[in-house]
Backbone as a chain_set.jsonl record, in Angstrom:
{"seq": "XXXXXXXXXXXXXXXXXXXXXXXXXXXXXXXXXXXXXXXXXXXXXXXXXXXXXXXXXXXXXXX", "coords": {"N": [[-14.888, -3.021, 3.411], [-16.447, -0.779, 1.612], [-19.069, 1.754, 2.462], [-22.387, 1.432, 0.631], [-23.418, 4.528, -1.402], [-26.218, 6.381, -0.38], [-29.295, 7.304, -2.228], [-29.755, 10.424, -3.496], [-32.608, 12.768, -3.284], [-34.521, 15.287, -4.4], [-36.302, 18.408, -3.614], [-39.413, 18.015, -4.107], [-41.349, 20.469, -3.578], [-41.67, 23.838, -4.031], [-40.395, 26.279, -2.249], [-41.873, 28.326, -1.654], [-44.355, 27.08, -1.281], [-47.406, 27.734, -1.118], [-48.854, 26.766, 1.686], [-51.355, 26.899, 3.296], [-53.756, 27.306, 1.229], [-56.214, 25.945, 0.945], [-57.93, 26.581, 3.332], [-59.904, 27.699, 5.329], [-60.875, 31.65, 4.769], [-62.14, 32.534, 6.093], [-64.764, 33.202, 8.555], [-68.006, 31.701, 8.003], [-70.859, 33.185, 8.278], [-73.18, 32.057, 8.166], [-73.161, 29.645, 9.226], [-73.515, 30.713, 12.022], [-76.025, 30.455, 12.037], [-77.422, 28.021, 11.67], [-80.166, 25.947, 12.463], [-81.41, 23.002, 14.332], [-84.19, 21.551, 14.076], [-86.507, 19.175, 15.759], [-88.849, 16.675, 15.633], [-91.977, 17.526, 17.192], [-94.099, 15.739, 17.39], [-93.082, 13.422, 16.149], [-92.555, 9.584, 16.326], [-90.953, 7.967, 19.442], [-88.133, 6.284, 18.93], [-87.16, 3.001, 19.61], [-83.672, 1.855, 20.548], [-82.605, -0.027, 18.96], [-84.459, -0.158, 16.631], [-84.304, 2.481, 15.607], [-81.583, 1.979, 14.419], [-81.967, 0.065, 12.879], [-83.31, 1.827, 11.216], [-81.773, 3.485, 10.003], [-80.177, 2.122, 8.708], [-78.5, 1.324, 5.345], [-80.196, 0.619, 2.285], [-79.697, -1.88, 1.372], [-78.555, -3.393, 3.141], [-80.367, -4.368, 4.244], [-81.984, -2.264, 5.521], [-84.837, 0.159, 5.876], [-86.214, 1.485, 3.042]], "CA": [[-15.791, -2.844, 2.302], [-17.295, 0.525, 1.323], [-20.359, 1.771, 2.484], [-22.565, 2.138, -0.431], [-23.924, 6.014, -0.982], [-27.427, 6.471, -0.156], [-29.388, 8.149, -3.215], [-30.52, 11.708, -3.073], [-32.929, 13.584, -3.842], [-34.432, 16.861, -4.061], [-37.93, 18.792, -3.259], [-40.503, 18.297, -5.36], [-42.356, 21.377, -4.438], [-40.427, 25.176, -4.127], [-39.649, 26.411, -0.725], [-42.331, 28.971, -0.957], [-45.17, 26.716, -1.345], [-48.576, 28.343, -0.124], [-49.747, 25.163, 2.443], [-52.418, 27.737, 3.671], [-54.209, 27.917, 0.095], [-57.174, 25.679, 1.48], [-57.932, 26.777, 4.526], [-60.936, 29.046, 4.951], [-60.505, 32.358, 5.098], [-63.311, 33.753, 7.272], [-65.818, 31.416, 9.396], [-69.092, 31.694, 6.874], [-71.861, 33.943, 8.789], [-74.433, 31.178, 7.803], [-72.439, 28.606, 10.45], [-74.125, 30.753, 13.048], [-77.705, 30.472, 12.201], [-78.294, 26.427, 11.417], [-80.932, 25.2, 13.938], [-82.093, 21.348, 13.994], [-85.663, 21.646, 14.147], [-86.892, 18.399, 15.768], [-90.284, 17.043, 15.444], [-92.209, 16.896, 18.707], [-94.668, 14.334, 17.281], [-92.628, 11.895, 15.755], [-92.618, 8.416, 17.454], [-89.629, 7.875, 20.008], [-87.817, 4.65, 18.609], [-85.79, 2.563, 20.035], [-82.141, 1.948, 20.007], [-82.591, -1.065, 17.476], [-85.709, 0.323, 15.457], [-83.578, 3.931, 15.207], [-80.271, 1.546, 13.715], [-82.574, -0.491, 11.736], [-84.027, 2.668, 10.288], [-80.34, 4.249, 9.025], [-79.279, 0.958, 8.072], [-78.937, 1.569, 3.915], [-81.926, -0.483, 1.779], [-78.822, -3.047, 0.324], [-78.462, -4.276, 4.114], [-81.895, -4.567, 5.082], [-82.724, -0.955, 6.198], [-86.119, 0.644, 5.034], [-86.183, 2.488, 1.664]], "C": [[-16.477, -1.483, 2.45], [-18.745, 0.165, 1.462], [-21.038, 2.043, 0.855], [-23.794, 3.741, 0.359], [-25.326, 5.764, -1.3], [-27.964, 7.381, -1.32], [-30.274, 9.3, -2.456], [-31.236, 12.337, -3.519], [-33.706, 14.788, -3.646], [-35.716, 16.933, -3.88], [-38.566, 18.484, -4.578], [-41.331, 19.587, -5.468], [-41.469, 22.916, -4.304], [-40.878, 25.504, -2.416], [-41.113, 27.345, -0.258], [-44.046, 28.281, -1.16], [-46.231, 26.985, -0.57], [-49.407, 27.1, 0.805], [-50.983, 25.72, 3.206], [-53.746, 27.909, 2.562], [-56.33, 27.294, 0.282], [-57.926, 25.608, 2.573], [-59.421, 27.836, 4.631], [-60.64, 30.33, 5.597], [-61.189, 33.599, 6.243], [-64.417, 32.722, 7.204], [-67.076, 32.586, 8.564], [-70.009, 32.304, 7.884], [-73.303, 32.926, 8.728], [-73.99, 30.086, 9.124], [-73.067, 29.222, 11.55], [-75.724, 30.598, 13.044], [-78.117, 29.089, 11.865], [-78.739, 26.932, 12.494], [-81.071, 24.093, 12.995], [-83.397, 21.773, 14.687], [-85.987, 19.937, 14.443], [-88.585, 18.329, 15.85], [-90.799, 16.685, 16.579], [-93.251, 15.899, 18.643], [-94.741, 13.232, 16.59], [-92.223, 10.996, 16.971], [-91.142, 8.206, 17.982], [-89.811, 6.07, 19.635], [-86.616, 4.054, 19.633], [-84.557, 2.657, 19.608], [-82.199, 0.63, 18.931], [-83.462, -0.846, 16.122], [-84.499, 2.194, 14.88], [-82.324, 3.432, 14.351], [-80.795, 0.855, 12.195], [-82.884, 0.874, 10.138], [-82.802, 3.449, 9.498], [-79.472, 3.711, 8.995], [-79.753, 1.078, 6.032], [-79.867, 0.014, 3.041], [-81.046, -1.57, 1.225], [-78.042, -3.795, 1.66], [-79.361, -4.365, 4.728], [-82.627, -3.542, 5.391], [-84.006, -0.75, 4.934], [-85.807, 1.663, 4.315], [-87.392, 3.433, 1.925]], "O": [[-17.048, -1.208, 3.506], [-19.43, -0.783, 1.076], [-20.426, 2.685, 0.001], [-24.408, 4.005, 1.393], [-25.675, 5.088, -2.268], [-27.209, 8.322, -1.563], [-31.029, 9.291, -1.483], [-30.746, 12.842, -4.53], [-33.499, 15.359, -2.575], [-36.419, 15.923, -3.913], [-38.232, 18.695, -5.744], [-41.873, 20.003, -6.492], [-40.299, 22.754, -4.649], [-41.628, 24.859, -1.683], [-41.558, 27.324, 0.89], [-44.95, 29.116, -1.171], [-46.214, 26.6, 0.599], [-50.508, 26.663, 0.473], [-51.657, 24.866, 3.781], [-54.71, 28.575, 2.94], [-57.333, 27.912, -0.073], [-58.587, 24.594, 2.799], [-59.687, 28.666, 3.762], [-60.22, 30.348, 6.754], [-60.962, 34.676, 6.793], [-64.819, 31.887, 6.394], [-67.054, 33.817, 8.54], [-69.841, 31.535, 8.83], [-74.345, 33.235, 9.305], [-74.86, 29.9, 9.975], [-73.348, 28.358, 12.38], [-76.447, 30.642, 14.039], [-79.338, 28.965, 11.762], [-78.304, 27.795, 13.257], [-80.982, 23.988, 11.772], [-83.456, 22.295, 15.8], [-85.769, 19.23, 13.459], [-89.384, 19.249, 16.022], [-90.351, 15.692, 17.152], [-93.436, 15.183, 19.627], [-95.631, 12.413, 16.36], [-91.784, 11.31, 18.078], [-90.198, 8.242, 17.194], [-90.651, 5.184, 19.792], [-85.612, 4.528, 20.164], [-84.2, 3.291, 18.615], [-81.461, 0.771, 17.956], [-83.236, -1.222, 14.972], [-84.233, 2.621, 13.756], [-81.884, 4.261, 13.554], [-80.386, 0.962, 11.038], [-82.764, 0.866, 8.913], [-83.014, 3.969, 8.403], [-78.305, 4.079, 9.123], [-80.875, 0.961, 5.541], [-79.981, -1.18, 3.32], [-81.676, -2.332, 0.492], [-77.132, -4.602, 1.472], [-79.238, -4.46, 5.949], [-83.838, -3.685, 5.562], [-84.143, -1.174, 3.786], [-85.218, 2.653, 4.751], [-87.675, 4.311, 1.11]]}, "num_chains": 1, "name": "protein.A"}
C-alpha cells in the first residue's frame, strides 16, 4: 500500500524578513539615572502585613 504524500507548504513571511525591527536600538540614557528613594520613616511591616498590603482591594487587600 502507498504511502500517502505529506502536504506542503510554503513560508508565510519572505526570506528577508527584518526579526530585529523591535529590538531597541540604543540603551535609553534615562535607564542610568532611576534611583528608588526609600522612606526612612515609614513603619517596617511584616512579611504578612507587607502581602496583605499588595494584595488587590477584590481579595481583601487595603484600597
Amino acid at each position: 500500500m502507498p504511502r500517502k504524500q505529506r502536504r506542503r507548504t510554503t513560508r508565510t513571511c519572505p526570506e528577508a524578513y527584518d526579526r530585529n525591527a523591535d529590538e531597541v536600538q540604543f540603551p535609553s540614557s534615562a535607564d542610568a539615572q532611576r534611583v528608588v528613594e526609600l522612606d526612612a520613616e515609614a513603619p517596617e511591616l511584616s512579611e504578612s502585613q507587607f502581602w496583605k498590603e499588595q494584595m488587590p482591594p477584590h481579595y481583601g487587600g487595603e484600597s
